[in-house]
Amino acid sequence: MVIRTQYLERLRPFYDSELVKVITGIRRCGKSTILRQVIAEIKENGIEDSHIIYINFEDYKYHKLTDADAFYEYVEQKIVDEGKYYLFFDEIQNVNNFELVVNSFRATHNVSIFIPGSNSKLLSGELATHLSGRTVSLRVLPFNFMEFCQYKDISAPDYETLLAEYMTYGGLPLVCGAANKETKEVILNNIYDAVVLKDIVMRNKIN
């Protein structure tokens, strides 16, 4: 796994902050991986599992929590003391009126909240309006070339060949791990279609 050092360094000063950490970026650029790396770091700092609440709203077992009231009740039941809780809500844009629930947690509990997502609803300006400016935004990009080379993990890398591949297919982690040209192109086309359909057409109600 490539440690996304540049993003972790920008997030660390806010690990214990009441500001809601909003992590945005194109689909499949590695936001969820950064979230897991943050969780690993706070565990290394002594935070117990009982004070870490992680929900991935793309996981079907949480599908009932896409209702705001159900989401609120689920998390409320897990906050049982006055200690600081670390809340990680992946793809939270799937929850109706999620910003109201998140703001309630921020205002009424000792929590640090992280919400990554790819949907345009998580653009920092719009979300900051809903959360009264109580956010700090981090824009995540796919692998840069150095990270791309680390991901390839080649003992004697041919940098010209790697650069040509990187310039052709980019740094999306899922694409970087694909075995051949055909697979890379299929993955890129699928991501492109998802971005256009879900983040542009459906979001903006374009016919």
XYZ file of N, CA and C in Angstrom:
621
model
N 0.839 -1.202 0.000
C 0.000 0.000 0.000
C 0.873 1.252 0.000
N 0.528 2.192 -0.863
C 1.250 3.465 -0.915
C 0.704 4.376 0.184
N 1.579 4.824 1.078
C 1.180 5.765 2.122
C 1.060 7.156 1.499
N -0.141 7.719 1.549
C -0.376 9.023 0.910
C 0.095 10.138 1.852
N 1.411 10.246 1.968
C 2.047 11.099 2.971
C 1.617 12.554 2.879
N 1.547 13.087 1.676
C 1.241 14.514 1.535
C -0.144 14.854 2.077
N -1.079 13.920 1.964
C -2.436 14.163 2.460
C -2.523 13.927 3.965
N -1.847 12.896 4.445
C -1.840 12.641 5.880
C -1.219 13.804 6.642
N -0.157 14.375 6.090
C 0.499 15.508 6.747
C -0.439 16.708 6.845
N -1.290 16.881 5.860
C -2.227 18.004 5.886
C -3.400 17.741 6.826
N -3.717 16.468 7.041
C -4.834 16.131 7.918
C -4.430 16.052 9.392
N -3.195 15.670 9.676
C -2.778 15.421 11.069
C -3.077 16.577 12.018
N -2.842 17.825 11.632
C -3.135 18.910 12.585
C -4.608 18.989 12.976
N -5.473 18.318 12.222
C -6.915 18.403 12.470
C -7.496 17.099 13.027
N -6.640 16.139 13.360
C -7.158 14.847 13.843
C -8.101 15.019 15.029
N -7.791 15.948 15.913
C -8.611 16.135 17.119
C -9.479 17.386 17.045
N -9.519 18.013 15.900
C -10.269 19.261 15.759
C -11.764 18.997 15.623
N -12.564 19.951 16.089
C -14.014 19.845 15.911
C -14.434 20.146 14.481
N -13.541 20.725 13.679
C -13.853 20.981 12.278
C -14.094 19.659 11.556
N -15.108 19.620 10.714
C -15.418 18.421 9.946
C -14.440 18.327 8.779
N -13.737 17.208 8.722
C -12.745 17.010 7.673
C -13.428 16.455 6.422
N -13.515 17.276 5.377
C -14.189 16.897 4.140
C -13.135 16.525 3.105
N -13.146 15.264 2.687
C -12.142 14.759 1.751
C -12.825 14.497 0.417
N -12.500 15.308 -0.583
C -13.164 15.192 -1.872
C -12.162 14.761 -2.943
N -12.707 14.299 -4.054
C -11.849 13.883 -5.158
C -12.632 12.998 -6.103
N -12.094 12.819 -7.297
C -12.745 12.008 -8.309
C -12.913 10.574 -7.806
N -13.879 9.871 -8.337
C -14.101 8.478 -7.960
C -12.832 7.652 -8.177
N -12.572 6.752 -7.240
C -11.480 5.770 -7.303
C -10.095 6.399 -7.240
N -9.973 7.591 -6.648
C -8.648 8.221 -6.566
C -7.910 7.863 -5.277
N -8.570 7.145 -4.351
C -7.877 6.700 -3.145
C -8.339 7.345 -1.856
N -9.529 7.956 -1.848
C -10.020 8.624 -0.634
C -10.241 7.628 0.504
N -10.848 6.498 0.195
C -11.126 5.498 1.238
C -9.840 4.926 1.814
N -8.823 4.788 0.974
C -7.529 4.306 1.455
C -6.908 5.304 2.427
N -7.002 6.592 2.108
C -6.503 7.622 3.020
C -7.249 7.547 4.344
N -8.552 7.307 4.280
C -9.340 7.172 5.500
C -8.815 6.026 6.363
N -8.542 4.885 5.742
C -8.008 3.733 6.487
C -6.638 4.048 7.070
N -5.834 4.839 6.358
C -4.519 5.202 6.868
C -4.632 6.157 8.055
N -5.625 7.048 8.031
C -5.874 7.916 9.183
C -6.284 7.072 10.392
N -7.182 6.111 10.184
C -7.627 5.244 11.273
C -6.444 4.480 11.863
N -5.557 3.972 11.004
C -4.373 3.251 11.480
C -3.492 4.161 12.335
N -3.337 5.409 11.929
C -2.491 6.343 12.680
C -3.085 6.685 14.045
N -4.384 6.915 14.105
C -4.951 7.277 15.408
C -4.959 6.068 16.350
N -5.043 4.866 15.782
C -4.921 3.669 16.622
C -3.506 3.565 17.187
N -2.511 3.887 16.363
C -1.130 3.880 16.828
C -0.927 4.919 17.929
N -1.732 5.962 17.919
C -1.647 7.011 18.946
C -2.431 6.656 20.208
N -2.997 5.450 20.248
C -3.630 4.981 21.473
C -5.142 5.058 21.521
N -5.780 5.424 20.413
C -7.244 5.479 20.405
C -7.803 4.068 20.291
N -8.748 3.741 21.179
C -9.330 2.403 21.194
C -10.382 2.245 20.102
N -10.560 0.989 19.665
C -11.545 0.693 18.621
C -12.944 1.150 19.010
N -13.254 1.083 20.306
C -14.592 1.455 20.766
C -14.896 2.935 20.554
N -13.854 3.743 20.322
C -14.043 5.170 20.106
C -13.815 5.563 18.640
N -13.813 4.553 17.784
C -13.724 4.779 16.343
C -14.975 4.197 15.704
N -15.755 5.044 15.061
C -16.984 4.602 14.397
C -16.806 4.804 12.893
N -16.804 3.693 12.163
C -16.599 3.747 10.714
C -17.824 3.174 10.014
N -18.371 3.934 9.084
C -19.501 3.463 8.279
C -19.189 3.742 6.810
N -19.261 2.697 5.995
C -19.135 2.856 4.552
C -20.523 2.681 3.953
N -21.096 3.758 3.459
C -22.472 3.722 2.984
C -22.620 3.028 1.637
N -21.516 2.545 1.067
C -21.620 1.690 -0.104
C -21.722 0.217 0.292
N -21.531 -0.077 1.574
C -21.681 -1.431 2.097
C -23.167 -1.689 2.338
N -23.696 -2.755 1.765
C -25.135 -2.999 1.839
C -25.638 -3.162 3.267
N -24.773 -3.628 4.169
C -25.246 -3.846 5.533
C -25.656 -2.531 6.209
N -25.252 -1.401 5.623
C -25.642 -0.108 6.174
C -26.742 0.563 5.352
N -27.395 -0.173 4.465
C -28.313 0.477 3.530
C -29.508 1.127 4.240
N -29.884 0.596 5.396
C -31.003 1.203 6.130
C -30.616 2.548 6.747
N -29.324 2.812 6.848
C -28.876 4.056 7.476
C -28.882 5.234 6.518
N -29.313 5.013 5.275
C -29.393 6.145 4.357
C -30.554 7.071 4.711
N -31.399 6.637 5.632
C -32.399 7.519 6.231
C -31.727 8.303 7.359
N -31.896 9.605 7.371
C -31.186 10.465 8.331
C -31.480 10.077 9.775
N -32.731 9.772 10.086
C -33.087 9.421 11.462
C -32.433 8.114 11.891
N -32.417 7.127 10.989
C -31.789 5.839 11.307
C -30.284 6.005 11.487
N -29.679 6.817 10.636
C -28.248 7.115 10.739
C -27.936 7.761 12.083
N -28.726 8.745 12.451
C -28.526 9.449 13.721
C -28.633 8.488 14.911
N -29.664 7.674 14.948
C -29.879 6.755 16.064
C -28.762 5.730 16.163
N -28.288 5.241 15.032
C -27.231 4.228 15.020
C -25.959 4.762 15.681
N -25.565 5.968 15.298
C -24.342 6.544 15.847
C -24.532 6.958 17.298
N -25.670 7.527 17.607
C -25.956 7.961 18.977
C -25.798 6.802 19.961
N -26.236 5.611 19.580
C -26.161 4.452 20.465
C -24.729 4.010 20.721
N -23.823 4.378 19.827
C -22.428 3.971 19.970
C -21.594 4.961 20.776
N -22.118 6.158 20.997
C -21.419 7.160 21.800
C -21.921 7.030 23.234
N -21.123 6.403 24.088
C -21.615 6.017 25.422
C -20.888 6.713 26.566
N -19.878 7.547 26.258
C -19.190 8.258 27.328
C -18.746 9.629 26.829
N -18.020 10.354 27.668
C -17.614 11.719 27.340
C -16.280 11.792 26.595
N -15.648 10.643 26.375
C -14.377 10.638 25.650
C -14.559 11.042 24.202
N -13.443 11.373 23.539
C -13.523 11.793 22.141
C -13.762 10.580 21.250
N -14.681 10.732 20.344
C -14.979 9.702 19.354
C -14.553 10.196 17.973
N -14.078 9.267 17.178
C -13.627 9.577 15.824
C -14.607 8.933 14.850
N -15.296 9.774 14.084
C -16.365 9.308 13.208
C -15.915 9.381 11.754
N -15.990 8.248 11.060
C -15.588 8.160 9.664
C -16.788 7.698 8.853
N -17.294 8.563 7.990
C -18.496 8.274 7.209
C -18.145 8.302 5.720
N -17.901 7.140 5.150
C -17.462 7.045 3.757
C -18.664 7.045 2.819
N -18.590 7.871 1.751
C -19.671 8.028 0.773
C -20.974 8.461 1.456
N -20.865 9.407 2.352
C -22.015 9.864 3.145
C -23.043 10.601 2.301
N -22.686 10.996 1.096
C -23.661 11.678 0.253
C -24.851 10.782 -0.093
N -24.735 9.474 0.185
C -25.861 8.560 -0.040
C -26.946 8.700 1.024
N -26.681 9.476 2.082
C -27.643 9.675 3.170
C -28.419 10.969 2.931
N -29.736 10.864 2.971
C -30.564 12.066 2.813
C -30.359 13.011 4.007
N -30.133 14.277 3.716
C -29.961 15.300 4.761
C -28.819 14.964 5.730
N -27.761 14.348 5.202
C -26.645 13.949 6.059
C -26.005 15.133 6.771
N -26.019 16.305 6.124
C -25.333 17.458 6.719
C -25.986 17.873 8.036
N -27.291 17.681 8.159
C -27.977 18.028 9.408
C -27.556 17.096 10.536
N -27.405 15.805 10.199
C -26.998 14.825 11.205
C -25.546 15.062 11.622
N -24.681 15.292 10.645
C -23.271 15.526 10.939
C -23.115 16.771 11.810
N -23.832 17.815 11.485
C -23.733 19.039 12.270
C -24.224 18.821 13.696
N -25.235 17.976 13.863
C -25.730 17.668 15.199
C -24.665 16.946 16.020
N -24.000 15.958 15.431
C -22.930 15.256 16.142
C -21.829 16.238 16.543
N -21.459 17.108 15.604
C -20.386 18.065 15.868
C -20.746 19.005 17.012
N -22.016 19.415 17.060
C -22.435 20.411 18.034
C -22.708 19.836 19.423
N -23.022 18.537 19.499
C -23.495 17.982 20.772
C -22.567 16.944 21.395
N -21.529 16.526 20.671
C -20.637 15.495 21.206
C -19.175 15.902 21.048
N -18.326 15.221 21.797
C -16.873 15.402 21.679
C -16.373 14.478 20.579
N -16.419 14.969 19.342
C -16.123 14.114 18.193
C -15.182 14.806 17.206
N -14.515 13.964 16.425
C -13.752 14.412 15.270
C -14.307 13.649 14.075
N -14.773 14.377 13.065
C -15.532 13.765 11.975
C -14.777 13.878 10.656
N -14.751 12.758 9.927
C -14.121 12.687 8.613
C -15.171 12.212 7.610
N -15.382 12.950 6.517
C -16.371 12.529 5.527
C -15.800 12.646 4.110
N -15.298 11.547 3.581
C -14.866 11.546 2.186
C -16.019 11.214 1.255
N -15.912 11.623 0.021
C -16.921 11.289 -0.965
C -16.567 11.881 -2.312
N -17.120 11.295 -3.374
C -16.793 11.744 -4.720
C -17.887 12.592 -5.333
N -19.087 12.539 -4.789
C -20.203 13.251 -5.366
C -20.012 14.760 -5.265
N -20.535 15.466 -6.234
C -20.359 16.922 -6.244
C -21.042 17.603 -5.066
N -21.934 16.897 -4.359
C -22.568 17.476 -3.180
C -21.548 17.731 -2.085
N -20.373 17.088 -2.170
C -19.356 17.275 -1.144
C -18.349 18.359 -1.513
N -18.624 19.095 -2.564
C -17.752 20.237 -2.859
C -17.755 21.170 -1.667
N -16.575 21.653 -1.308
C -16.408 22.340 -0.032
C -17.334 23.529 0.152
N -17.577 24.319 -0.900
C -18.402 25.503 -0.755
C -19.820 25.190 -0.337
N -20.429 24.192 -0.992
C -21.809 23.833 -0.681
C -21.914 23.236 0.710
N -21.018 22.339 1.046
C -21.088 21.681 2.349
C -20.833 22.679 3.466
N -19.913 23.589 3.256
C -19.623 24.583 4.282
C -20.852 25.412 4.606
N -21.704 25.645 3.609
C -22.940 26.379 3.849
C -23.847 25.607 4.792
N -23.988 24.308 4.554
C -24.845 23.479 5.400
C -24.279 23.334 6.810
N -22.965 23.313 6.938
C -22.342 23.082 8.240
C -21.814 24.375 8.858
N -22.348 25.482 8.431
C -22.029 26.779 9.048
C -20.537 27.087 9.054
N -19.834 26.695 8.020
C -18.413 26.992 7.919
C -17.527 26.161 8.819
N -18.062 25.112 9.450
C -17.281 24.294 10.383
C -16.595 23.140 9.673
N -15.984 23.426 8.554
C -15.328 22.373 7.790
C -13.906 22.776 7.408
N -13.088 21.757 7.153
C -11.795 21.957 6.498
C -11.758 20.956 5.349
N -11.420 21.434 4.172
C -11.529 20.619 2.971
C -10.162 20.157 2.472
N -10.113 18.906 2.031
C -8.896 18.345 1.446
C -9.257 17.744 0.089
N -8.658 18.246 -0.956
C -8.899 17.723 -2.300
C -7.829 16.674 -2.634
N -8.272 15.456 -2.904
C -7.356 14.350 -3.178
C -7.276 14.105 -4.677
N -6.076 13.882 -5.162
C -5.837 13.562 -6.570
C -5.361 12.110 -6.689
N -5.434 11.544 -7.883
C -4.825 10.220 -8.091
C -3.321 10.267 -7.822
N -2.656 9.110 -7.910
C -1.220 9.046 -7.657
C -0.469 10.064 -8.506
N 0.482 10.772 -7.862
C 1.461 11.497 -8.672
C 2.490 10.484 -9.169
N 3.465 10.942 -9.957
C 4.377 9.979 -10.585
C 5.231 9.252 -9.550
N 5.639 9.948 -8.491
C 6.427 9.292 -7.451
C 5.612 8.188 -6.776
N 4.355 8.475 -6.458
C 3.491 7.467 -5.841
C 3.229 6.320 -6.808
N 3.077 6.655 -8.085
C 2.884 5.639 -9.115
C 4.054 4.662 -9.135
N 5.266 5.185 -9.070
C 6.458 4.328 -9.051
C 6.510 3.481 -7.779
N 6.128 4.074 -6.649
C 6.083 3.306 -5.406
C 5.073 2.172 -5.512
N 3.937 2.448 -6.127
C 2.899 1.435 -6.275
C 3.399 0.270 -7.127
N 4.149 0.582 -8.169
C 4.669 -0.470 -9.047
C 5.685 -1.347 -8.326
N 6.419 -0.766 -7.355
C 7.341 -1.528 -6.501
C 8.281 -2.405 -7.321
N 8.950 -1.787 -8.277
C 9.901 -2.500 -9.143
C 11.307 -2.237 -8.631
N 12.085 -3.311 -8.465
C 13.418 -3.170 -7.874
C 14.369 -2.366 -8.763
N 14.269 -2.539 -10.073
C 15.125 -1.777 -10.997
C 14.226 -1.131 -12.049
N 13.523 -0.060 -11.686
C 12.504 0.510 -12.572
C 13.086 1.159 -13.819
N 12.390 0.977 -14.922
C 12.678 1.679 -16.163
C 11.770 2.909 -16.172
N 12.331 4.053 -15.763
C 11.494 5.225 -15.538
C 10.887 5.773 -16.831
N 11.564 5.597 -17.951
C 10.986 6.066 -19.211
C 9.721 5.292 -19.548
N 9.778 3.967 -19.363
C 8.605 3.132 -19.636
C 7.482 3.445 -18.654
N 7.844 3.607 -17.376
C 6.837 3.933 -16.368
C 6.189 5.281 -16.652
N 6.996 6.263 -17.063
C 6.452 7.581 -17.356
C 5.493 7.525 -18.544
N 5.852 6.724 -19.547
C 4.976 6.584 -20.715
C 3.633 5.971 -20.307
N 3.673 4.958 -19.434
C 2.435 4.348 -18.953
C 1.623 5.346 -18.132
N 2.309 6.077 -17.274
C 1.634 7.058 -16.414
C 0.980 8.161 -17.252
N 1.690 8.640 -18.267
C 1.149 9.697 -19.125
C -0.040 9.193 -19.938
N -0.059 7.905 -20.255
C -1.139 7.342 -21.066
C -2.390 7.051 -20.242
N -2.202 6.444 -19.063
C -3.341 5.942 -18.301
C -3.590 6.684 -16.986
N -2.673 7.564 -16.576
C -2.890 8.323 -15.361
C -2.566 7.554 -14.102
N -2.992 8.109 -12.954
C -2.582 7.571 -11.667
C -3.708 7.035 -10.804
N -4.871 6.723 -11.378
C -5.923 6.111 -10.578
C -5.444 4.745 -10.091
N -5.451 4.490 -8.785
C -4.870 3.247 -8.248
C -5.421 1.980 -8.882
N -6.726 1.922 -9.128
C -7.324 0.724 -9.711
C -6.792 0.480 -11.116
N -6.565 1.554 -11.849
C -6.021 1.426 -13.205
C -4.557 1.011 -13.148
N -3.804 1.577 -12.207
C -2.385 1.237 -12.076
C -2.183 -0.255 -11.808
N -3.120 -0.871 -11.120
C -2.982 -2.278 -10.779
C -3.485 -3.229 -11.843
N -4.070 -2.701 -12.913
C -4.601 -3.561 -13.969
C -3.471 -4.239 -14.735
N -3.748 -5.435 -15.220
C -2.694 -6.277 -15.787
C -2.299 -5.900 -17.208
N -3.221 -5.342 -17.990
C -2.918 -5.092 -19.394
C -3.674 -3.867 -19.906
N -3.358 -3.498 -21.123
C -3.929 -2.307 -21.741
C -5.447 -2.370 -21.817
N -5.965 -3.512 -22.223
C -7.411 -3.653 -22.401
C -8.154 -3.436 -21.078
N -7.620 -4.041 -20.005
C -8.251 -3.912 -18.699
C -8.205 -2.469 -18.223
N -7.057 -1.812 -18.414
C -6.932 -0.403 -18.017
C -7.973 0.452 -18.725
N -8.171 0.206 -20.017
C -9.112 1.012 -20.786
C -10.552 0.772 -20.334
N -10.886 -0.477 -20.020
C -12.236 -0.782 -19.532
C -12.498 -0.062 -18.205
N -11.527 -0.129 -17.295
C -11.696 0.520 -15.989
C -11.841 2.029 -16.152
N -10.996 2.632 -16.974
C -11.071 4.077 -17.198
C -12.420 4.475 -17.792
N -12.901 3.696 -18.749
C -14.196 4.003 -19.360
C -15.327 3.896 -18.344
N -15.259 2.890 -17.471
C -16.300 2.721 -16.460
C -16.297 3.875 -15.455
N -15.092 4.301 -15.054
C -15.008 5.433 -14.122
C -15.520 6.703 -14.793
N -15.148 6.905 -16.031
C -15.618 8.074 -16.780
C -17.143 8.094 -16.853
N -17.730 6.950 -17.192
C -19.191 6.864 -17.298
C -19.855 7.161 -15.954
N -19.262 6.656 -14.863
C -19.836 6.875 -13.534
C -19.776 8.351 -13.161
N -18.666 9.003 -13.472
C -18.519 10.427 -13.163
C -19.538 11.244 -13.955
N -19.639 10.962 -15.247
C -20.558 11.729 -16.091
C -22.004 11.497 -15.670
N -22.381 10.225 -15.450
C -23.775 9.913 -15.143
C -24.170 10.347 -13.735
N -23.388 9.932 -12.727
C -23.798 10.146 -11.342
C -23.434 11.531 -10.816
N -22.243 12.009 -11.164
C -21.777 13.260 -10.573
C -22.133 14.491 -11.395
N -22.485 14.287 -12.661
C -22.824 15.435 -13.501
C -24.291 15.382 -13.930
N -24.678 14.340 -14.648
C -26.033 14.276 -15.201
C -27.088 14.159 -14.108
N -26.958 13.126 -13.244
C -27.973 12.914 -12.213
C -27.958 14.009 -11.165
N -26.763 14.427 -10.763
C -26.644 15.453 -9.731
C -27.268 16.762 -10.172
N -27.043 17.133 -11.445
C -27.536 18.413 -11.941
C -28.845 18.288 -12.727
N -29.416 17.050 -12.714
C -30.708 16.791 -13.365
C -30.715 17.240 -14.821
N -29.680 16.783 -15.531
C -29.530 17.121 -16.933
C -30.226 16.055 -17.777
N -31.075 16.472 -18.710
C -31.747 15.527 -19.612
C -30.800 15.052 -20.699
